[in-house]
Amino acid sequence: MSKAKEVWVFIEQENRNIAKVSLELITKALELADQLDGSVRGLLMGHEIGGLPDTIIHHGVDTVFVIDHPELEMYRTLPYARVAIDLVQEHKPYIFLLGATPVGRDLAPRIASACSAGLTADCTALKIGDLERKGKSYKDLLYQMRPAFGGNLMATIVNPEMHPQMATVREGVVQIGEPDTTRQGTVV
């Protein structure tokens, strides 16, 4: 488990247009990272992505991992998964958020499986909380809320011993924060 408590966001883009849900997730990641005294990192893949890293930083990401390669111009499962898995295994984020889009729903379980991480799909709310279980205390866990039983019940899912804690989040559950064009960050 990472001690830095980094919150990562997969930045989904197509034709140099960032998916709205990715910007929403940056806003949520900032809130979670603030509670964890952590930082926000974005993972951006594509080809000839221009000024997208600056846009992501302006929305609140501290560090953007940019992987720019012709093979990544359009989303393809295996190349994207290999890059993401390698980076997650190397940097060990505490939380990793992806949009509950066709791309996110394809990519997230592959990362979770390869990294032996827990994953909750289609979340509508996220928060940080603590847990007491079988005499053991867990601090700063990601509480992942999602509808269950046809939407008649809200389930809260917690992964106390699997990291990164991963979730796909539905579009429209977080309002996008205002960008700060003076904000500085790091592009790796």
mmCIF file with all atom_site columns, C-alpha atoms in Angstrom:
data_model
loop_
_atom_site.group_PDB
_atom_site.id
_atom_site.type_symbol
_atom_site.label_atom_id
_atom_site.label_alt_id
_atom_site.label_comp_id
_atom_site.label_asym_id
_atom_site.label_entity_id
_atom_site.label_seq_id
_atom_site.pdbx_PDB_ins_code
_atom_site.Cartn_x
_atom_site.Cartn_y
_atom_site.Cartn_z
_atom_site.occupancy
_atom_site.B_iso_or_equiv
_atom_site.pdbx_formal_charge
_atom_site.auth_seq_id
_atom_site.auth_comp_id
_atom_site.auth_asym_id
_atom_site.auth_atom_id
_atom_site.pdbx_PDB_model_num
ATOM 1   C CA . MET A 1 1   ? 0.000   0.000  0.000   1.00 0.00 ? 1   MET A CA 1
ATOM 2   C CA . SER A 1 2   ? 1.241   3.454  -0.877  1.00 0.00 ? 2   SER A CA 1
ATOM 3   C CA . LYS A 1 3   ? 2.080   5.728  2.037   1.00 0.00 ? 3   LYS A CA 1
ATOM 4   C CA . ALA A 1 4   ? 1.730   8.870  -0.108  1.00 0.00 ? 4   ALA A CA 1
ATOM 5   C CA . LYS A 1 5   ? -2.042  8.346  -0.498  1.00 0.00 ? 5   LYS A CA 1
ATOM 6   C CA . GLU A 1 6   ? -2.126  9.446  -4.096  1.00 0.00 ? 6   GLU A CA 1
ATOM 7   C CA . VAL A 1 7   ? -5.512  9.633  -5.768  1.00 0.00 ? 7   VAL A CA 1
ATOM 8   C CA . TRP A 1 8   ? -5.282  8.815  -9.466  1.00 0.00 ? 8   TRP A CA 1
ATOM 9   C CA . VAL A 1 9   ? -7.752  9.627  -12.221 1.00 0.00 ? 9   VAL A CA 1
ATOM 10  C CA . PHE A 1 10  ? -7.762  7.986  -15.626 1.00 0.00 ? 10  PHE A CA 1
ATOM 11  C CA . ILE A 1 11  ? -8.176  10.856 -18.085 1.00 0.00 ? 11  ILE A CA 1
ATOM 12  C CA . GLU A 1 12  ? -10.287 9.543  -20.904 1.00 0.00 ? 12  GLU A CA 1
ATOM 13  C CA . GLN A 1 13  ? -9.937  11.446 -24.165 1.00 0.00 ? 13  GLN A CA 1
ATOM 14  C CA . GLU A 1 14  ? -10.897 10.983 -27.756 1.00 0.00 ? 14  GLU A CA 1
ATOM 15  C CA . ASN A 1 15  ? -9.607  13.191 -30.581 1.00 0.00 ? 15  ASN A CA 1
ATOM 16  C CA . ARG A 1 16  ? -8.029  15.506 -27.988 1.00 0.00 ? 16  ARG A CA 1
ATOM 17  C CA . ASN A 1 17  ? -11.376 16.037 -26.228 1.00 0.00 ? 17  ASN A CA 1
ATOM 18  C CA . ILE A 1 18  ? -11.364 15.142 -22.544 1.00 0.00 ? 18  ILE A CA 1
ATOM 19  C CA . ALA A 1 19  ? -14.403 13.185 -21.396 1.00 0.00 ? 19  ALA A CA 1
ATOM 20  C CA . LYS A 1 20  ? -16.619 15.230 -19.064 1.00 0.00 ? 20  LYS A CA 1
ATOM 21  C CA . VAL A 1 21  ? -16.578 12.451 -16.479 1.00 0.00 ? 21  VAL A CA 1
ATOM 22  C CA . SER A 1 22  ? -12.765 12.707 -16.234 1.00 0.00 ? 22  SER A CA 1
ATOM 23  C CA . LEU A 1 23  ? -12.996 16.390 -15.305 1.00 0.00 ? 23  LEU A CA 1
ATOM 24  C CA . GLU A 1 24  ? -15.710 15.533 -12.782 1.00 0.00 ? 24  GLU A CA 1
ATOM 25  C CA . LEU A 1 25  ? -13.465 12.873 -11.279 1.00 0.00 ? 25  LEU A CA 1
ATOM 26  C CA . ILE A 1 26  ? -10.598 15.327 -10.913 1.00 0.00 ? 26  ILE A CA 1
ATOM 27  C CA . THR A 1 27  ? -12.900 17.497 -8.799  1.00 0.00 ? 27  THR A CA 1
ATOM 28  C CA . LYS A 1 28  ? -13.813 14.501 -6.620  1.00 0.00 ? 28  LYS A CA 1
ATOM 29  C CA . ALA A 1 29  ? -10.182 13.368 -6.443  1.00 0.00 ? 29  ALA A CA 1
ATOM 30  C CA . LEU A 1 30  ? -9.200  16.798 -5.115  1.00 0.00 ? 30  LEU A CA 1
ATOM 31  C CA . GLU A 1 31  ? -11.752 16.440 -2.326  1.00 0.00 ? 31  GLU A CA 1
ATOM 32  C CA . LEU A 1 32  ? -10.577 12.927 -1.441  1.00 0.00 ? 32  LEU A CA 1
ATOM 33  C CA . ALA A 1 33  ? -6.880  13.843 -1.610  1.00 0.00 ? 33  ALA A CA 1
ATOM 34  C CA . ASP A 1 34  ? -7.518  16.830 0.655   1.00 0.00 ? 34  ASP A CA 1
ATOM 35  C CA . GLN A 1 35  ? -9.009  14.506 3.285   1.00 0.00 ? 35  GLN A CA 1
ATOM 36  C CA . LEU A 1 36  ? -6.043  12.155 2.929   1.00 0.00 ? 36  LEU A CA 1
ATOM 37  C CA . ASP A 1 37  ? -3.346  14.866 2.866   1.00 0.00 ? 37  ASP A CA 1
ATOM 38  C CA . GLY A 1 38  ? -2.470  13.365 -0.493  1.00 0.00 ? 38  GLY A CA 1
ATOM 39  C CA . SER A 1 39  ? -2.050  14.466 -4.071  1.00 0.00 ? 39  SER A CA 1
ATOM 40  C CA . VAL A 1 40  ? -3.919  13.987 -7.338  1.00 0.00 ? 40  VAL A CA 1
ATOM 41  C CA . ARG A 1 41  ? -2.334  12.385 -10.364 1.00 0.00 ? 41  ARG A CA 1
ATOM 42  C CA . GLY A 1 42  ? -3.811  11.951 -13.815 1.00 0.00 ? 42  GLY A CA 1
ATOM 43  C CA . LEU A 1 43  ? -3.085  9.213  -16.308 1.00 0.00 ? 43  LEU A CA 1
ATOM 44  C CA . LEU A 1 44  ? -3.442  10.452 -19.893 1.00 0.00 ? 44  LEU A CA 1
ATOM 45  C CA . MET A 1 45  ? -2.840  8.252  -22.922 1.00 0.00 ? 45  MET A CA 1
ATOM 46  C CA . GLY A 1 46  ? -3.156  9.042  -26.622 1.00 0.00 ? 46  GLY A CA 1
ATOM 47  C CA . HIS A 1 47  ? -1.221  10.405 -29.554 1.00 0.00 ? 47  HIS A CA 1
ATOM 48  C CA . GLU A 1 48  ? -0.439  14.032 -30.374 1.00 0.00 ? 48  GLU A CA 1
ATOM 49  C CA . ILE A 1 49  ? -2.502  15.184 -27.403 1.00 0.00 ? 49  ILE A CA 1
ATOM 50  C CA . GLY A 1 50  ? -1.349  18.784 -27.542 1.00 0.00 ? 50  GLY A CA 1
ATOM 51  C CA . GLY A 1 51  ? -2.243  20.980 -24.577 1.00 0.00 ? 51  GLY A CA 1
ATOM 52  C CA . LEU A 1 52  ? -4.383  18.435 -22.725 1.00 0.00 ? 52  LEU A CA 1
ATOM 53  C CA . PRO A 1 53  ? -1.889  18.054 -19.836 1.00 0.00 ? 53  PRO A CA 1
ATOM 54  C CA . ASP A 1 54  ? -2.183  21.803 -19.107 1.00 0.00 ? 54  ASP A CA 1
ATOM 55  C CA . THR A 1 55  ? -5.976  21.567 -19.110 1.00 0.00 ? 55  THR A CA 1
ATOM 56  C CA . ILE A 1 56  ? -5.827  18.698 -16.641 1.00 0.00 ? 56  ILE A CA 1
ATOM 57  C CA . ILE A 1 57  ? -3.441  20.574 -14.367 1.00 0.00 ? 57  ILE A CA 1
ATOM 58  C CA . HIS A 1 58  ? -5.663  23.669 -14.513 1.00 0.00 ? 58  HIS A CA 1
ATOM 59  C CA . HIS A 1 59  ? -8.527  21.495 -13.253 1.00 0.00 ? 59  HIS A CA 1
ATOM 60  C CA . GLY A 1 60  ? -6.499  20.411 -10.223 1.00 0.00 ? 60  GLY A CA 1
ATOM 61  C CA . VAL A 1 61  ? -4.173  17.515 -11.017 1.00 0.00 ? 61  VAL A CA 1
ATOM 62  C CA . ASP A 1 62  ? -0.742  17.849 -9.393  1.00 0.00 ? 62  ASP A CA 1
ATOM 63  C CA . THR A 1 63  ? 1.049   15.428 -11.717 1.00 0.00 ? 63  THR A CA 1
ATOM 64  C CA . VAL A 1 64  ? 0.029   14.110 -15.138 1.00 0.00 ? 64  VAL A CA 1
ATOM 65  C CA . PHE A 1 65  ? 1.531   10.917 -16.497 1.00 0.00 ? 65  PHE A CA 1
ATOM 66  C CA . VAL A 1 66  ? 1.442   11.375 -20.277 1.00 0.00 ? 66  VAL A CA 1
ATOM 67  C CA . ILE A 1 67  ? 1.935   8.426  -22.544 1.00 0.00 ? 67  ILE A CA 1
ATOM 68  C CA . ASP A 1 68  ? 1.935   9.682  -26.139 1.00 0.00 ? 68  ASP A CA 1
ATOM 69  C CA . HIS A 1 69  ? 2.392   6.993  -28.767 1.00 0.00 ? 69  HIS A CA 1
ATOM 70  C CA . PRO A 1 70  ? 0.817   6.189  -32.156 1.00 0.00 ? 70  PRO A CA 1
ATOM 71  C CA . GLU A 1 71  ? -0.436  2.840  -30.778 1.00 0.00 ? 71  GLU A CA 1
ATOM 72  C CA . LEU A 1 72  ? -2.517  4.772  -28.240 1.00 0.00 ? 72  LEU A CA 1
ATOM 73  C CA . GLU A 1 73  ? -4.219  7.140  -30.686 1.00 0.00 ? 73  GLU A CA 1
ATOM 74  C CA . MET A 1 74  ? -7.509  5.283  -30.351 1.00 0.00 ? 74  MET A CA 1
ATOM 75  C CA . TYR A 1 75  ? -8.540  3.257  -27.324 1.00 0.00 ? 75  TYR A CA 1
ATOM 76  C CA . ARG A 1 76  ? -7.531  -0.357 -27.614 1.00 0.00 ? 76  ARG A CA 1
ATOM 77  C CA . THR A 1 77  ? -7.840  -2.585 -24.598 1.00 0.00 ? 77  THR A CA 1
ATOM 78  C CA . LEU A 1 78  ? -4.495  -4.349 -24.478 1.00 0.00 ? 78  LEU A CA 1
ATOM 79  C CA . PRO A 1 79  ? -2.103  -1.432 -25.095 1.00 0.00 ? 79  PRO A CA 1
ATOM 80  C CA . TYR A 1 80  ? -3.984  0.839  -22.681 1.00 0.00 ? 80  TYR A CA 1
ATOM 81  C CA . ALA A 1 81  ? -4.230  -1.885 -20.049 1.00 0.00 ? 81  ALA A CA 1
ATOM 82  C CA . ARG A 1 82  ? -0.526  -2.748 -20.269 1.00 0.00 ? 82  ARG A CA 1
ATOM 83  C CA . VAL A 1 83  ? 0.522   0.892  -19.768 1.00 0.00 ? 83  VAL A CA 1
ATOM 84  C CA . ALA A 1 84  ? -1.916  1.455  -16.902 1.00 0.00 ? 84  ALA A CA 1
ATOM 85  C CA . ILE A 1 85  ? -1.019  -1.800 -15.143 1.00 0.00 ? 85  ILE A CA 1
ATOM 86  C CA . ASP A 1 86  ? 2.711   -1.085 -15.354 1.00 0.00 ? 86  ASP A CA 1
ATOM 87  C CA . LEU A 1 87  ? 2.264   2.417  -13.909 1.00 0.00 ? 87  LEU A CA 1
ATOM 88  C CA . VAL A 1 88  ? -0.056  1.270  -11.116 1.00 0.00 ? 88  VAL A CA 1
ATOM 89  C CA . GLN A 1 89  ? 2.320   -1.527 -10.143 1.00 0.00 ? 89  GLN A CA 1
ATOM 90  C CA . GLU A 1 90  ? 5.274   0.866  -10.149 1.00 0.00 ? 90  GLU A CA 1
ATOM 91  C CA . HIS A 1 91  ? 3.714   3.832  -8.329  1.00 0.00 ? 91  HIS A CA 1
ATOM 92  C CA . LYS A 1 92  ? 1.109   2.088  -6.137  1.00 0.00 ? 92  LYS A CA 1
ATOM 93  C CA . PRO A 1 93  ? -1.634  4.719  -5.921  1.00 0.00 ? 93  PRO A CA 1
ATOM 94  C CA . TYR A 1 94  ? -3.916  4.609  -2.897  1.00 0.00 ? 94  TYR A CA 1
ATOM 95  C CA . ILE A 1 95  ? -7.091  5.229  -4.941  1.00 0.00 ? 95  ILE A CA 1
ATOM 96  C CA . PHE A 1 96  ? -7.680  5.000  -8.687  1.00 0.00 ? 96  PHE A CA 1
ATOM 97  C CA . LEU A 1 97  ? -10.853 6.427  -10.273 1.00 0.00 ? 97  LEU A CA 1
ATOM 98  C CA . LEU A 1 98  ? -12.133 5.853  -13.803 1.00 0.00 ? 98  LEU A CA 1
ATOM 99  C CA . GLY A 1 99  ? -15.284 6.982  -15.536 1.00 0.00 ? 99  GLY A CA 1
ATOM 100 C CA . ALA A 1 100 ? -18.108 4.446  -15.814 1.00 0.00 ? 100 ALA A CA 1
ATOM 101 C CA . THR A 1 101 ? -17.964 4.724  -19.599 1.00 0.00 ? 101 THR A CA 1
ATOM 102 C CA . PRO A 1 102 ? -17.493 1.904  -22.094 1.00 0.00 ? 102 PRO A CA 1
ATOM 103 C CA . VAL A 1 103 ? -13.736 2.587  -21.955 1.00 0.00 ? 103 VAL A CA 1
ATOM 104 C CA . GLY A 1 104 ? -13.604 2.772  -18.147 1.00 0.00 ? 104 GLY A CA 1
ATOM 105 C CA . ARG A 1 105 ? -15.743 -0.338 -17.760 1.00 0.00 ? 105 ARG A CA 1
ATOM 106 C CA . ASP A 1 106 ? -13.378 -2.210 -20.082 1.00 0.00 ? 106 ASP A CA 1
ATOM 107 C CA . LEU A 1 107 ? -10.106 -0.940 -18.617 1.00 0.00 ? 107 LEU A CA 1
ATOM 108 C CA . ALA A 1 108 ? -10.795 -0.885 -14.861 1.00 0.00 ? 108 ALA A CA 1
ATOM 109 C CA . PRO A 1 109 ? -11.362 -4.620 -14.283 1.00 0.00 ? 109 PRO A CA 1
ATOM 110 C CA . ARG A 1 110 ? -8.214  -5.478 -16.208 1.00 0.00 ? 110 ARG A CA 1
ATOM 111 C CA . ILE A 1 111 ? -6.149  -3.171 -13.997 1.00 0.00 ? 111 ILE A CA 1
ATOM 112 C CA . ALA A 1 112 ? -7.846  -4.411 -10.832 1.00 0.00 ? 112 ALA A CA 1
ATOM 113 C CA . SER A 1 113 ? -7.311  -8.055 -11.732 1.00 0.00 ? 113 SER A CA 1
ATOM 114 C CA . ALA A 1 114 ? -3.646  -7.617 -12.684 1.00 0.00 ? 114 ALA A CA 1
ATOM 115 C CA . CYS A 1 115 ? -2.940  -5.612 -9.511  1.00 0.00 ? 115 CYS A CA 1
ATOM 116 C CA . SER A 1 116 ? -5.076  -7.749 -7.146  1.00 0.00 ? 116 SER A CA 1
ATOM 117 C CA . ALA A 1 117 ? -7.111  -4.679 -6.285  1.00 0.00 ? 117 ALA A CA 1
ATOM 118 C CA . GLY A 1 118 ? -10.724 -4.260 -5.291  1.00 0.00 ? 118 GLY A CA 1
ATOM 119 C CA . LEU A 1 119 ? -13.036 -2.564 -7.786  1.00 0.00 ? 119 LEU A CA 1
ATOM 120 C CA . THR A 1 120 ? -16.555 -1.195 -7.455  1.00 0.00 ? 120 THR A CA 1
ATOM 121 C CA . ALA A 1 121 ? -18.396 -0.396 -10.677 1.00 0.00 ? 121 ALA A CA 1
ATOM 122 C CA . ASP A 1 122 ? -20.898 2.378  -11.402 1.00 0.00 ? 122 ASP A CA 1
ATOM 123 C CA . CYS A 1 123 ? -20.496 4.350  -8.181  1.00 0.00 ? 123 CYS A CA 1
ATOM 124 C CA . THR A 1 124 ? -22.708 7.353  -7.575  1.00 0.00 ? 124 THR A CA 1
ATOM 125 C CA . ALA A 1 125 ? -20.938 8.608  -4.448  1.00 0.00 ? 125 ALA A CA 1
ATOM 126 C CA . LEU A 1 126 ? -17.486 8.335  -2.870  1.00 0.00 ? 126 LEU A CA 1
ATOM 127 C CA . LYS A 1 127 ? -16.182 9.398  0.530   1.00 0.00 ? 127 LYS A CA 1
ATOM 128 C CA . ILE A 1 128 ? -13.330 8.705  2.909   1.00 0.00 ? 128 ILE A CA 1
ATOM 129 C CA . GLY A 1 129 ? -14.089 6.877  6.145   1.00 0.00 ? 129 GLY A CA 1
ATOM 130 C CA . ASP A 1 130 ? -12.761 4.502  8.773   1.00 0.00 ? 130 ASP A CA 1
ATOM 131 C CA . LEU A 1 131 ? -13.779 0.928  9.530   1.00 0.00 ? 131 LEU A CA 1
ATOM 132 C CA . GLU A 1 132 ? -13.637 -1.412 12.516  1.00 0.00 ? 132 GLU A CA 1
ATOM 133 C CA . ARG A 1 133 ? -13.767 -5.055 11.510  1.00 0.00 ? 133 ARG A CA 1
ATOM 134 C CA . LYS A 1 134 ? -12.998 -8.190 13.520  1.00 0.00 ? 134 LYS A CA 1
ATOM 135 C CA . GLY A 1 135 ? -11.043 -6.188 16.075  1.00 0.00 ? 135 GLY A CA 1
ATOM 136 C CA . LYS A 1 136 ? -8.954  -4.449 13.449  1.00 0.00 ? 136 LYS A CA 1
ATOM 137 C CA . SER A 1 137 ? -9.052  -0.717 12.646  1.00 0.00 ? 137 SER A CA 1
ATOM 138 C CA . TYR A 1 138 ? -8.751  0.632  9.134   1.00 0.00 ? 138 TYR A CA 1
ATOM 139 C CA . LYS A 1 139 ? -8.269  4.347  8.491   1.00 0.00 ? 139 LYS A CA 1
ATOM 140 C CA . ASP A 1 140 ? -8.850  6.461  5.415   1.00 0.00 ? 140 ASP A CA 1
ATOM 141 C CA . LEU A 1 141 ? -10.738 3.963  3.290   1.00 0.00 ? 141 LEU A CA 1
ATOM 142 C CA . LEU A 1 142 ? -12.661 4.783  0.149   1.00 0.00 ? 142 LEU A CA 1
ATOM 143 C CA . TYR A 1 143 ? -16.377 4.236  0.765   1.00 0.00 ? 143 TYR A CA 1
ATOM 144 C CA . GLN A 1 144 ? -17.856 3.425  -2.621  1.00 0.00 ? 144 GLN A CA 1
ATOM 145 C CA . MET A 1 145 ? -21.623 3.830  -2.907  1.00 0.00 ? 145 MET A CA 1
ATOM 146 C CA . ARG A 1 146 ? -23.671 2.410  -5.740  1.00 0.00 ? 146 ARG A CA 1
ATOM 147 C CA . PRO A 1 147 ? -27.266 1.440  -6.411  1.00 0.00 ? 147 PRO A CA 1
ATOM 148 C CA . ALA A 1 148 ? -28.148 -2.215 -5.872  1.00 0.00 ? 148 ALA A CA 1
ATOM 149 C CA . PHE A 1 149 ? -31.237 -4.380 -6.367  1.00 0.00 ? 149 PHE A CA 1
ATOM 150 C CA . GLY A 1 150 ? -32.561 -2.371 -9.294  1.00 0.00 ? 150 GLY A CA 1
ATOM 151 C CA . GLY A 1 151 ? -31.860 0.948  -7.581  1.00 0.00 ? 151 GLY A CA 1
ATOM 152 C CA . ASN A 1 152 ? -34.028 0.160  -4.551  1.00 0.00 ? 152 ASN A CA 1
ATOM 153 C CA . LEU A 1 153 ? -31.067 0.076  -2.202  1.00 0.00 ? 153 LEU A CA 1
ATOM 154 C CA . MET A 1 154 ? -27.723 1.854  -1.937  1.00 0.00 ? 154 MET A CA 1
ATOM 155 C CA . ALA A 1 155 ? -24.790 -0.447 -1.250  1.00 0.00 ? 155 ALA A CA 1
ATOM 156 C CA . THR A 1 156 ? -21.613 0.837  0.402   1.00 0.00 ? 156 THR A CA 1
ATOM 157 C CA . ILE A 1 157 ? -18.544 -1.142 -0.546  1.00 0.00 ? 157 ILE A CA 1
ATOM 158 C CA . VAL A 1 158 ? -15.198 -0.920 1.222   1.00 0.00 ? 158 VAL A CA 1
ATOM 159 C CA . ASN A 1 159 ? -11.938 -2.686 0.311   1.00 0.00 ? 159 ASN A CA 1
ATOM 160 C CA . PRO A 1 160 ? -9.802  -2.458 3.475   1.00 0.00 ? 160 PRO A CA 1
ATOM 161 C CA . GLU A 1 161 ? -6.917  -4.660 2.378   1.00 0.00 ? 161 GLU A CA 1
ATOM 162 C CA . MET A 1 162 ? -6.782  -4.246 -1.411  1.00 0.00 ? 162 MET A CA 1
ATOM 163 C CA . HIS A 1 163 ? -4.924  -1.389 -3.008  1.00 0.00 ? 163 HIS A CA 1
ATOM 164 C CA . PRO A 1 164 ? -5.361  0.591  -4.997  1.00 0.00 ? 164 PRO A CA 1
ATOM 165 C CA . GLN A 1 165 ? -8.979  1.054  -4.007  1.00 0.00 ? 165 GLN A CA 1
ATOM 166 C CA . MET A 1 166 ? -10.614 1.350  -7.417  1.00 0.00 ? 166 MET A CA 1
ATOM 167 C CA . ALA A 1 167 ? -13.967 2.607  -8.610  1.00 0.00 ? 167 ALA A CA 1
ATOM 168 C CA . THR A 1 168 ? -15.693 3.510  -11.818 1.00 0.00 ? 168 THR A CA 1
ATOM 169 C CA . VAL A 1 169 ? -17.990 6.496  -11.347 1.00 0.00 ? 169 VAL A CA 1
ATOM 170 C CA . ARG A 1 170 ? -21.034 7.467  -13.355 1.00 0.00 ? 170 ARG A CA 1
ATOM 171 C CA . GLU A 1 171 ? -21.028 10.724 -15.282 1.00 0.00 ? 171 GLU A CA 1
ATOM 172 C CA . GLY A 1 172 ? -22.989 13.586 -13.760 1.00 0.00 ? 172 GLY A CA 1
ATOM 173 C CA . VAL A 1 173 ? -22.624 12.736 -10.062 1.00 0.00 ? 173 VAL A CA 1
ATOM 174 C CA . VAL A 1 174 ? -19.956 15.403 -9.431  1.00 0.00 ? 174 VAL A CA 1
ATOM 175 C CA . GLN A 1 175 ? -19.987 18.982 -10.639 1.00 0.00 ? 175 GLN A CA 1
ATOM 176 C CA . ILE A 1 176 ? -16.840 19.997 -12.542 1.00 0.00 ? 176 ILE A CA 1
ATOM 177 C CA . GLY A 1 177 ? -14.719 22.482 -10.605 1.00 0.00 ? 177 GLY A CA 1
ATOM 178 C CA . GLU A 1 178 ? -13.628 25.766 -12.144 1.00 0.00 ? 178 GLU A CA 1
ATOM 179 C CA . PRO A 1 179 ? -10.216 25.598 -13.823 1.00 0.00 ? 179 PRO A CA 1
ATOM 180 C CA . ASP A 1 180 ? -7.395  27.786 -12.538 1.00 0.00 ? 180 ASP A CA 1
ATOM 181 C CA . THR A 1 181 ? -5.226  28.734 -15.518 1.00 0.00 ? 181 THR A CA 1
ATOM 182 C CA . THR A 1 182 ? -2.451  29.948 -13.198 1.00 0.00 ? 182 THR A CA 1
ATOM 183 C CA . ARG A 1 183 ? -2.133  26.550 -11.520 1.00 0.00 ? 183 ARG A CA 1
ATOM 184 C CA . GLN A 1 184 ? 1.188   24.762 -12.039 1.00 0.00 ? 184 GLN A CA 1
ATOM 185 C CA . GLY A 1 185 ? 1.796   21.031 -12.057 1.00 0.00 ? 185 GLY A CA 1
ATOM 186 C CA . THR A 1 186 ? 4.199   18.397 -13.281 1.00 0.00 ? 186 THR A CA 1
ATOM 187 C CA . VAL A 1 187 ? 4.045   16.480 -16.539 1.00 0.00 ? 187 VAL A CA 1
ATOM 188 C CA . VAL A 1 188 ? 5.853   13.128 -16.515 1.00 0.00 ? 188 VAL A CA 1
#
